[in-house]
mmCIF file of C-alpha atoms and ligand atoms in Angstrom:
data_model
loop_
_atom_site.group_PDB
_atom_site.id
_atom_site.type_symbol
_atom_site.label_atom_id
_atom_site.label_comp_id
_atom_site.label_asym_id
_atom_site.label_seq_id
_atom_site.Cartn_x
_atom_site.Cartn_y
_atom_site.Cartn_z
ATOM 1 C CA MET A 1 118.317 134.384 141.371
ATOM 2 C CA ASN A 2 115.431 132.844 138.871
ATOM 3 C CA GLU A 3 115.211 132.773 135.300
ATOM 4 C CA LEU A 4 113.037 135.147 134.551
ATOM 5 C CA ASP A 5 115.319 138.191 136.707
ATOM 6 C CA SER A 6 118.149 136.700 135.019
ATOM 7 C CA LEU A 7 116.335 137.183 132.019
ATOM 8 C CA VAL A 8 115.396 140.651 132.598
ATOM 9 C CA ASP A 9 119.398 141.691 133.810
ATOM 10 C CA THR A 10 120.267 139.990 130.302
ATOM 11 C CA ALA A 11 117.874 142.296 128.381
ATOM 12 C CA ARG A 12 119.510 145.355 130.648
ATOM 13 C CA ALA A 13 123.120 144.488 129.687
ATOM 14 C CA ALA A 14 122.158 143.934 125.806
ATOM 15 C CA PHE A 15 120.427 147.319 125.668
ATOM 16 C CA ALA A 16 123.701 148.695 128.080
ATOM 17 C CA GLU A 17 125.511 147.700 125.154
ATOM 18 C CA ALA A 18 123.436 149.268 122.268
ATOM 19 C CA LYS A 19 125.066 152.698 121.334
ATOM 20 C CA ALA A 20 122.680 153.685 118.936
ATOM 21 C CA PRO A 21 119.394 153.333 118.036
ATOM 22 C CA ALA A 22 119.777 150.803 115.620
ATOM 23 C CA GLU A 23 121.558 148.186 117.713
ATOM 24 C CA LEU A 24 118.897 149.397 120.175
ATOM 25 C CA GLU A 25 116.265 147.784 118.317
ATOM 26 C CA ASN A 26 117.721 144.437 117.437
ATOM 27 C CA ALA A 27 118.912 143.800 120.657
ATOM 28 C CA LYS A 28 114.639 144.908 121.293
ATOM 29 C CA ALA A 29 113.773 141.838 118.965
ATOM 30 C CA LEU A 30 115.750 139.098 120.826
ATOM 31 C CA PHE A 31 113.880 139.587 123.913
ATOM 32 C CA LEU A 32 110.406 141.386 123.124
ATOM 33 C CA GLY A 33 110.431 140.154 119.021
ATOM 34 C CA LYS A 34 108.091 137.429 117.513
ATOM 35 C CA ALA A 35 111.068 135.188 117.679
ATOM 36 C CA GLY A 36 112.409 137.025 121.262
ATOM 37 C CA ARG A 37 112.586 135.208 124.373
ATOM 38 C CA ILE A 38 109.321 136.569 126.131
ATOM 39 C CA THR A 39 107.062 135.250 123.372
ATOM 40 C CA GLU A 40 109.113 131.882 123.756
ATOM 41 C CA LEU A 41 108.028 131.199 127.520
ATOM 42 C CA MET A 42 104.558 132.589 126.010
ATOM 43 C CA LYS A 43 104.385 128.840 123.169
ATOM 44 C CA GLY A 44 106.248 127.267 126.260
ATOM 45 C CA MET A 45 103.366 127.686 128.413
ATOM 46 C CA ALA A 46 100.686 125.482 126.523
ATOM 47 C CA ALA A 47 101.286 122.178 128.871
ATOM 48 C CA LEU A 48 101.171 124.019 132.369
ATOM 49 C CA SER A 49 97.544 123.591 133.948
ATOM 50 C CA VAL A 50 94.723 126.944 134.588
ATOM 51 C CA ASP A 51 96.280 127.358 137.818
ATOM 52 C CA GLU A 52 99.905 127.228 136.486
ATOM 53 C CA LYS A 53 99.424 129.065 133.975
ATOM 54 C CA LYS A 54 98.134 132.018 136.180
ATOM 55 C CA SER A 55 101.306 132.380 137.891
ATOM 56 C CA ARG A 56 103.167 131.198 134.971
ATOM 57 C CA GLY A 57 101.809 133.703 132.989
ATOM 58 C CA ALA A 58 102.090 136.631 136.190
ATOM 59 C CA ALA A 59 105.330 136.568 136.413
ATOM 60 C CA ILE A 60 106.594 135.921 132.441
ATOM 61 C CA ASN A 61 104.493 139.363 132.285
ATOM 62 C CA VAL A 62 105.955 141.786 134.983
ATOM 63 C CA ALA A 63 109.325 140.342 133.483
ATOM 64 C CA LYS A 64 108.704 141.680 130.037
ATOM 65 C CA GLN A 65 107.389 144.726 131.299
ATOM 66 C CA ALA A 66 110.678 145.332 133.424
ATOM 67 C CA ILE A 67 112.626 144.887 129.897
ATOM 68 C CA GLU A 68 110.014 147.247 127.824
ATOM 69 C CA ALA A 69 111.117 149.809 130.691
ATOM 70 C CA ALA A 70 114.530 149.172 130.393
ATOM 71 C CA LEU A 71 113.974 149.793 126.676
ATOM 72 C CA THR A 72 112.175 153.150 127.169
ATOM 73 C CA ALA A 73 114.823 154.070 129.628
ATOM 74 C CA ARG A 74 117.794 153.648 127.142
ATOM 75 C CA ARG A 75 115.837 154.939 124.162
ATOM 76 C CA GLN A 76 115.442 157.531 125.537
ATOM 77 C CA GLN A 77 119.424 157.294 126.519
ATOM 78 C CA LEU A 78 120.567 157.393 123.511
ATOM 79 C CA ALA A 79 118.394 160.423 121.963
ATOM 80 C CA ASP A 80 119.327 162.221 124.767
ATOM 81 C CA ASP A 81 123.386 161.503 124.558
ATOM 82 C CA GLU A 82 122.737 162.085 120.934
ATOM 83 C CA LEU A 83 121.162 165.495 121.828
ATOM 84 C CA ALA A 84 124.375 166.655 123.644
ATOM 85 C CA VAL A 85 126.793 164.994 120.907
ATOM 86 C CA GLN A 86 125.084 167.627 119.076
ATOM 87 C CA LEU A 87 124.398 170.591 121.513
ATOM 88 C CA ARG A 88 128.397 170.313 122.422
ATOM 89 C CA ALA A 89 128.911 169.773 118.248
ATOM 90 C CA GLU A 90 127.222 173.294 117.434
ATOM 91 C CA ALA A 91 128.230 174.909 120.429
ATOM 92 C CA LEU A 92 128.553 178.995 120.661
ATOM 93 C CA ASP A 93 130.734 180.214 123.275
ATOM 94 C CA VAL A 94 128.700 183.676 123.992
ATOM 95 C CA SER A 95 131.400 184.342 126.225
ATOM 96 C CA LEU A 96 134.085 185.111 123.525
ATOM 97 C CA PRO A 97 134.576 188.710 122.616
ATOM 98 C CA GLY A 98 132.697 189.798 119.503
ATOM 99 C CA ARG A 99 135.129 190.879 116.475
ATOM 100 C CA ARG A 100 134.537 194.825 116.499
ATOM 101 C CA ARG A 101 135.231 196.784 113.180
ATOM 102 C CA VAL A 102 136.963 199.902 113.861
ATOM 103 C CA GLY A 103 134.638 202.878 112.510
ATOM 104 C CA GLY A 104 136.221 205.265 110.097
ATOM 105 C CA GLY A 105 135.714 209.165 111.281
ATOM 106 C CA LEU A 106 136.611 212.230 109.903
ATOM 107 C CA HIS A 107 140.037 213.629 110.452
ATOM 108 C CA PRO A 108 139.500 216.201 112.825
ATOM 109 C CA VAL A 109 140.634 219.022 110.456
ATOM 110 C CA SER A 110 138.667 218.254 107.766
ATOM 111 C CA ARG A 111 136.033 218.080 110.639
ATOM 112 C CA THR A 112 136.786 222.093 110.685
ATOM 113 C CA LEU A 113 137.271 222.430 106.680
ATOM 114 C CA GLU A 114 133.615 221.542 106.542
ATOM 115 C CA ARG A 115 132.538 224.052 109.356
ATOM 116 C CA ILE A 116 134.816 226.897 107.610
ATOM 117 C CA GLU A 117 132.892 225.222 104.095
ATOM 118 C CA ALA A 118 129.330 225.336 106.365
ATOM 119 C CA ILE A 119 129.601 228.782 108.465
ATOM 120 C CA PHE A 120 130.634 231.040 105.228
ATOM 121 C CA SER A 121 127.950 229.012 102.612
ATOM 122 C CA SER A 122 125.076 230.255 105.041
ATOM 123 C CA MET A 123 126.389 234.066 104.859
ATOM 124 C CA GLY A 124 126.086 233.461 100.778
ATOM 125 C CA PHE A 125 130.076 232.456 100.005
ATOM 126 C CA ASP A 126 130.685 230.178 97.169
ATOM 127 C CA VAL A 127 133.004 227.059 97.788
ATOM 128 C CA ALA A 128 135.407 226.541 95.219
ATOM 129 C CA ASP A 129 138.309 223.936 94.844
ATOM 130 C CA GLY A 130 141.341 224.621 92.398
ATOM 131 C CA PRO A 131 145.105 222.889 91.635
ATOM 132 C CA GLU A 132 147.504 222.700 93.971
ATOM 133 C CA VAL A 133 150.744 222.473 91.606
ATOM 134 C CA GLU A 134 149.664 226.461 90.097
ATOM 135 C CA SER A 135 151.666 228.731 87.833
ATOM 136 C CA ASP A 136 153.975 230.914 89.328
ATOM 137 C CA TRP A 137 151.620 233.296 87.347
ATOM 138 C CA HIS A 138 148.969 232.274 90.250
ATOM 139 C CA SER A 139 150.777 232.082 93.093
ATOM 140 C CA PHE A 140 152.579 235.491 93.036
ATOM 141 C CA THR A 141 152.478 237.767 89.958
ATOM 142 C CA SER A 142 149.122 237.543 89.608
ATOM 143 C CA LEU A 143 148.711 238.352 93.418
ATOM 144 C CA ASN A 144 150.874 241.415 92.814
ATOM 145 C CA ASN A 145 153.552 239.822 93.922
ATOM 146 C CA PRO A 146 156.328 240.206 90.849
ATOM 147 C CA PRO A 147 159.696 237.918 90.561
ATOM 148 C CA ASN A 148 162.876 239.216 92.751
ATOM 149 C CA HIS A 149 160.422 241.318 94.867
ATOM 150 C CA PRO A 150 161.722 240.703 98.516
ATOM 151 C CA ALA A 151 157.740 239.369 99.688
ATOM 152 C CA ARG A 152 157.973 235.892 98.117
ATOM 153 C CA SER A 153 160.749 235.178 100.259
ATOM 154 C CA MET A 154 157.342 235.371 102.582
ATOM 155 C CA GLN A 155 156.318 232.336 100.837
ATOM 156 C CA ASP A 156 159.243 229.817 100.027
ATOM 157 C CA THR A 157 157.485 226.754 98.607
ATOM 158 C CA PHE A 158 158.403 224.023 96.445
ATOM 159 C CA TYR A 159 158.952 223.862 92.659
ATOM 160 C CA VAL A 160 158.383 221.034 90.593
ATOM 161 C CA ASP A 161 160.208 220.354 87.342
ATOM 162 C CA ILE A 162 158.185 221.772 84.791
ATOM 163 C CA ASP A 163 157.951 225.092 83.431
ATOM 164 C CA GLY A 164 154.412 226.708 83.286
ATOM 165 C CA GLU A 165 153.480 228.936 80.091
ATOM 166 C CA ASP A 166 155.694 231.970 81.167
ATOM 167 C CA GLY A 167 159.299 229.477 81.782
ATOM 168 C CA ILE A 168 159.028 229.434 85.361
ATOM 169 C CA PRO A 169 158.454 226.500 87.042
ATOM 170 C CA TYR A 170 155.367 224.940 88.766
ATOM 171 C CA ASN A 171 155.381 224.958 92.811
ATOM 172 C CA LEU A 172 153.404 223.847 95.154
ATOM 173 C CA ARG A 173 151.328 226.041 95.581
ATOM 174 C CA PRO A 174 152.279 228.309 98.974
ATOM 175 C CA HIS A 175 149.072 229.701 99.788
ATOM 176 C CA THR A 176 145.266 229.494 99.144
ATOM 177 C CA SER A 177 144.939 233.182 97.579
ATOM 178 C CA PRO A 178 145.987 232.332 93.717
ATOM 179 C CA MET A 179 141.948 231.265 94.074
ATOM 180 C CA GLN A 180 141.228 234.001 94.554
ATOM 181 C CA VAL A 181 142.464 234.808 90.667
ATOM 182 C CA ARG A 182 141.355 231.666 89.512
ATOM 183 C CA TYR A 183 137.936 232.095 90.839
ATOM 184 C CA ALA A 184 137.419 235.559 89.595
ATOM 185 C CA ASN A 185 138.555 234.559 86.136
ATOM 186 C CA GLN A 186 136.422 232.375 86.154
ATOM 187 C CA HIS A 187 133.503 233.906 87.121
ATOM 188 C CA VAL A 188 134.043 237.108 85.551
ATOM 189 C CA LYS A 189 133.631 234.541 82.089
ATOM 190 C CA LYS A 190 130.728 232.664 83.444
ATOM 191 C CA TYR A 191 128.965 235.434 83.988
ATOM 192 C CA ALA A 192 130.306 237.676 81.450
ATOM 193 C CA ALA A 193 126.851 239.138 80.270
ATOM 194 C CA GLN A 194 125.993 240.726 83.597
ATOM 195 C CA PHE A 195 129.505 242.172 83.791
ATOM 196 C CA GLU A 196 129.411 243.722 80.568
ATOM 197 C CA ALA A 197 125.841 244.699 81.481
ATOM 198 C CA ALA A 198 127.109 246.715 84.706
ATOM 199 C CA ALA A 199 130.417 247.877 83.068
ATOM 200 C CA ALA A 200 128.492 250.083 79.767
ATOM 201 C CA ASP A 201 125.527 250.735 82.521
ATOM 202 C CA THR A 202 126.515 255.125 82.884
ATOM 203 C CA THR A 203 123.324 255.403 84.835
ATOM 204 C CA GLY A 204 123.787 253.361 88.316
ATOM 205 C CA THR A 205 120.964 251.711 87.929
ATOM 206 C CA VAL A 206 122.974 248.196 87.132
ATOM 207 C CA LYS A 207 124.042 246.715 89.962
ATOM 208 C CA ALA A 208 127.490 244.730 89.415
ATOM 209 C CA PRO A 209 127.687 241.451 89.894
ATOM 210 C CA GLU A 210 128.990 240.111 93.548
ATOM 211 C CA ILE A 211 132.127 237.971 93.840
ATOM 212 C CA ARG A 212 132.096 236.012 97.274
ATOM 213 C CA VAL A 213 134.268 233.138 97.548
ATOM 214 C CA ILE A 214 136.038 231.188 100.030
ATOM 215 C CA ALA A 215 138.173 228.253 98.710
ATOM 216 C CA PRO A 216 139.672 225.974 102.036
ATOM 217 C CA GLY A 217 142.336 223.743 100.582
ATOM 218 C CA ARG A 218 146.043 222.585 100.834
ATOM 219 C CA THR A 219 148.862 224.456 100.698
ATOM 220 C CA TYR A 220 152.421 223.898 100.854
ATOM 221 C CA ARG A 221 156.245 225.857 102.920
ATOM 222 C CA VAL A 222 159.927 225.253 102.917
ATOM 223 C CA ASP A 223 158.264 224.606 106.910
ATOM 224 C CA SER A 224 159.015 222.394 109.566
ATOM 225 C CA ASP A 225 158.639 222.902 113.089
ATOM 226 C CA ALA A 226 156.213 221.810 116.288
ATOM 227 C CA THR A 227 153.425 225.008 114.639
ATOM 228 C CA HIS A 228 154.439 224.870 110.947
ATOM 229 C CA SER A 229 153.890 221.836 109.330
ATOM 230 C CA PRO A 230 155.232 221.388 104.977
ATOM 231 C CA MET A 231 151.320 220.857 104.276
ATOM 232 C CA PHE A 232 149.058 222.499 105.375
ATOM 233 C CA HIS A 233 145.679 224.002 104.806
ATOM 234 C CA GLN A 234 144.495 227.312 104.362
ATOM 235 C CA CYS A 235 141.209 228.547 103.281
ATOM 236 C CA GLU A 236 141.006 231.982 101.550
ATOM 237 C CA GLY A 237 138.193 234.410 101.671
ATOM 238 C CA LEU A 238 137.179 237.340 98.885
ATOM 239 C CA TRP A 239 134.237 239.068 99.059
ATOM 240 C CA LEU A 240 133.910 241.810 96.015
ATOM 241 C CA GLY A 241 131.069 244.433 94.896
ATOM 242 C CA GLU A 242 130.694 248.373 94.145
ATOM 243 C CA ASN A 243 130.749 249.357 98.121
ATOM 244 C CA VAL A 244 131.877 246.155 100.129
ATOM 245 C CA SER A 245 134.198 247.408 102.977
ATOM 246 C CA PHE A 246 136.693 246.661 105.890
ATOM 247 C CA LYS A 247 133.119 247.210 107.920
ATOM 248 C CA ASP A 248 131.612 244.224 106.500
ATOM 249 C CA LEU A 249 134.549 242.169 106.881
ATOM 250 C CA LYS A 250 134.977 242.750 109.987
ATOM 251 C CA VAL A 251 131.984 241.678 110.773
ATOM 252 C CA VAL A 252 131.587 238.764 108.677
ATOM 253 C CA PHE A 253 135.020 237.510 110.076
ATOM 254 C CA THR A 254 133.397 238.107 113.372
ATOM 255 C CA ASP A 255 130.037 236.337 112.965
ATOM 256 C CA PHE A 256 132.397 233.602 111.805
ATOM 257 C CA CYS A 257 134.588 233.411 114.687
ATOM 258 C CA ARG A 258 131.693 233.226 116.838
ATOM 259 C CA THR A 259 129.827 230.629 114.945
ATOM 260 C CA PHE A 260 132.822 228.303 115.020
ATOM 261 C CA PHE A 261 133.945 228.618 118.182
ATOM 262 C CA GLU A 262 130.440 228.532 119.163
ATOM 263 C CA SER A 263 131.370 231.589 121.831
ATOM 264 C CA ASP A 264 129.815 235.088 121.845
ATOM 265 C CA ASP A 265 133.049 236.041 124.675
ATOM 266 C CA LEU A 266 135.462 236.514 121.982
ATOM 267 C CA VAL A 267 136.499 239.720 120.362
ATOM 268 C CA LEU A 268 138.533 240.840 117.601
ATOM 269 C CA ARG A 269 141.543 243.098 116.997
ATOM 270 C CA PHE A 270 143.283 244.392 113.510
ATOM 271 C CA ARG A 271 146.513 244.897 113.426
ATOM 272 C CA PRO A 272 147.765 246.357 110.301
ATOM 273 C CA SER A 273 150.635 244.082 108.281
ATOM 274 C CA PHE A 274 151.694 243.111 104.884
ATOM 275 C CA PHE A 275 150.736 242.098 101.830
ATOM 276 C CA PRO A 276 151.541 242.397 98.695
ATOM 277 C CA PHE A 277 148.254 241.601 96.790
ATOM 278 C CA THR A 278 146.151 243.492 99.878
ATOM 279 C CA GLU A 279 146.219 247.190 101.184
ATOM 280 C CA PRO A 280 145.831 248.186 103.572
ATOM 281 C CA SER A 281 146.868 244.887 105.172
ATOM 282 C CA ALA A 282 145.885 243.383 108.215
ATOM 283 C CA GLU A 283 146.074 240.301 110.428
ATOM 284 C CA ILE A 284 142.834 239.504 112.531
ATOM 285 C CA ASP A 285 143.575 238.135 115.621
ATOM 286 C CA ILE A 286 140.981 237.203 118.482
ATOM 287 C CA GLN A 287 140.840 237.324 121.818
ATOM 288 C CA PHE A 288 138.973 235.357 124.427
ATOM 289 C CA GLN A 289 137.243 236.395 127.237
ATOM 290 C CA SER A 290 136.928 233.317 128.923
ATOM 291 C CA GLY A 291 137.686 229.544 128.894
ATOM 292 C CA PRO A 292 141.145 228.301 128.777
ATOM 293 C CA LEU A 293 142.772 230.849 126.591
ATOM 294 C CA ALA A 294 141.194 233.802 127.687
ATOM 295 C CA GLY A 295 143.471 236.748 127.955
ATOM 296 C CA ARG A 296 145.846 236.031 125.268
ATOM 297 C CA TRP A 297 145.397 237.766 121.840
ATOM 298 C CA LEU A 298 145.909 234.601 118.875
ATOM 299 C CA GLU A 299 146.583 235.001 115.781
ATOM 300 C CA VAL A 300 144.178 233.241 113.444
ATOM 301 C CA ALA A 301 143.905 235.361 109.410
ATOM 302 C CA GLY A 302 145.775 237.615 107.770
ATOM 303 C CA SER A 303 143.795 240.337 105.317
ATOM 304 C CA GLY A 304 143.023 243.255 103.802
ATOM 305 C CA GLN A 305 141.745 245.294 101.004
ATOM 306 C CA VAL A 306 142.216 243.554 97.503
ATOM 307 C CA HIS A 307 144.914 245.522 95.666
ATOM 308 C CA PRO A 308 143.968 247.723 92.403
ATOM 309 C CA ASN A 309 146.550 245.511 91.129
ATOM 310 C CA VAL A 310 145.235 242.150 91.938
ATOM 311 C CA VAL A 311 141.499 243.349 91.496
ATOM 312 C CA ARG A 312 142.978 244.086 87.683
ATOM 313 C CA ASN A 313 144.174 240.714 86.827
ATOM 314 C CA MET A 314 141.038 239.916 87.777
ATOM 315 C CA GLY A 315 139.604 241.231 85.072
ATOM 316 C CA LEU A 316 137.973 243.865 86.731
ATOM 317 C CA ASP A 317 137.656 247.565 87.140
ATOM 318 C CA PRO A 318 139.452 248.691 90.479
ATOM 319 C CA GLU A 319 137.995 251.802 90.401
ATOM 320 C CA ARG A 320 134.423 250.175 90.233
ATOM 321 C CA TYR A 321 134.955 247.480 92.157
ATOM 322 C CA ILE A 322 136.468 247.143 96.186
ATOM 323 C CA GLY A 323 136.733 244.697 98.950
ATOM 324 C CA PHE A 324 138.250 242.243 100.927
ATOM 325 C CA ALA A 325 140.095 239.739 101.642
ATOM 326 C CA PHE A 326 141.698 236.902 103.905
ATOM 327 C CA GLY A 327 143.591 234.003 104.041
ATOM 328 C CA MET A 328 143.009 231.948 107.348
ATOM 329 C CA GLY A 329 144.820 228.456 109.002
ATOM 330 C CA PRO A 330 141.907 225.469 109.464
ATOM 331 C CA ASP A 331 144.986 223.409 111.118
ATOM 332 C CA ARG A 332 145.073 226.105 114.178
ATOM 333 C CA LEU A 333 141.267 227.036 114.483
ATOM 334 C CA THR A 334 141.983 222.813 115.184
ATOM 335 C CA MET A 335 143.780 223.384 117.371
ATOM 336 C CA LEU A 336 142.671 226.139 119.092
ATOM 337 C CA ARG A 337 138.990 224.085 119.263
ATOM 338 C CA TYR A 338 140.611 221.083 120.460
ATOM 339 C CA GLY A 339 143.658 222.317 122.934
ATOM 340 C CA VAL A 340 146.084 220.847 120.368
ATOM 341 C CA ASN A 341 149.279 222.105 120.741
ATOM 342 C CA ASP A 342 151.579 220.362 118.033
ATOM 343 C CA LEU A 343 150.106 220.406 114.557
ATOM 344 C CA ARG A 344 152.781 217.390 113.742
ATOM 345 C CA LEU A 345 150.143 215.565 115.240
ATOM 346 C CA PHE A 346 147.198 215.999 112.891
ATOM 347 C CA PHE A 347 149.544 214.052 110.220
ATOM 348 C CA ASP A 348 151.444 211.680 111.891
ATOM 349 C CA GLY A 349 148.272 209.233 111.062
ATOM 350 C CA ASP A 350 148.520 207.589 114.728
ATOM 351 C CA LEU A 351 144.682 206.198 115.692
ATOM 352 C CA ARG A 352 145.416 207.125 119.028
ATOM 353 C CA PHE A 353 145.141 209.925 118.193
ATOM 354 C CA LEU A 354 142.779 210.484 115.527
ATOM 355 C CA SER A 355 140.312 208.183 116.799
ATOM 356 C CA GLN A 356 139.509 210.641 120.314
ATOM 357 C CA PHE A 357 138.165 213.164 117.630
ATOM 358 C CA GLN A 358 135.126 210.902 116.659
HETATM 359 N N1 DAH B 1 148.527 234.518 101.729
HETATM 360 C C1 DAH B 1 148.105 234.613 102.908
HETATM 361 C C2 DAH B 1 149.522 234.181 103.514
HETATM 362 O O1 DAH B 1 149.691 232.883 103.477
HETATM 363 C C3 DAH B 1 147.216 234.853 104.223
HETATM 364 C C4 DAH B 1 146.657 236.169 103.039
HETATM 365 C C5 DAH B 1 146.648 237.410 103.869
HETATM 366 C C6 DAH B 1 145.706 235.636 102.329
HETATM 367 C C7 DAH B 1 145.839 238.553 103.694
HETATM 368 C C8 DAH B 1 145.050 237.038 101.734
HETATM 369 C C9 DAH B 1 144.715 238.062 102.382
HETATM 370 O O2 DAH B 1 143.773 236.888 101.267
HETATM 371 O O3 DAH B 1 143.969 239.449 102.356
HETATM 372 O O4 DAH B 1 150.206 234.018 104.649
#
């Protein structure tokens, strides 16, 4: 191998040795710099003849170009390596499944309550909220259910270790019916002027203000099996006026059921029953005419014409005010709507069950 070829090889090896751009520039100086080997060889031609200069110069130039090419290739190589390192460091594994945030959602019973509220609101009912820890007066006595009355055992509930003003312990309300008297009392107070004007009117021209309300909420009883839970929900309804009848109850409740279940294919039945706070009283049963529940009577609410004693406790004249009340079970409505057969599933908090309603 001649001297120039071996110089090119030496340069290639030196460039290959350089592991970073700065090292490569140092190596370049050794061969192509002002004091580098190529420059030295050029200088060394001074003593040669013109012909020799020509051929020697051409040969040195070939070597110089080869070294420059090696340098450029190595520069590119180092830049590529650096880029590759950087890409690897910043790599994103796009095949890794993302972390999903579990979406929250409404409980199926909450959905039912919202539905009930929306439907009754559209029929002009107010929506009222009240205490779950109740006085004996509101839960029972005001509803024509005095102490020691056997009807109280229909609603055996939990008691709190604190006595109310009447000297009887507070209870966890066994139904939403106390809201009838609570709401009516508040309403009569709030619109006292109108109620008084109506009461004082003997000409029959002043219309008495109506009471139209639903009161959904939590209720409690000493009860626990597949269709009863110690904590459950009820929704009370009350419509009182001068001329509100069972016919209105039937229209309102039929309308409600058909809207709630999104089906005109259901009929209602009023089955005689007893509640201390209504007279007469009825259980409301519904029957679907088609679909998976067709043909069976399903009890959905208790109802009746508000008892005169209850109207009196509302602060109203039972000779003037008449109307109906009902109490339904949103949990049961939810079971029917979604085809759930065990009430406890609603309150276990198992997301495998609950997330199916989202
Ligand atoms: N409070 C009753 C219960 O829990 C249900 C009920 C029946 C409510 C008749 C009413 C009614 O308003 O008129 O069993």
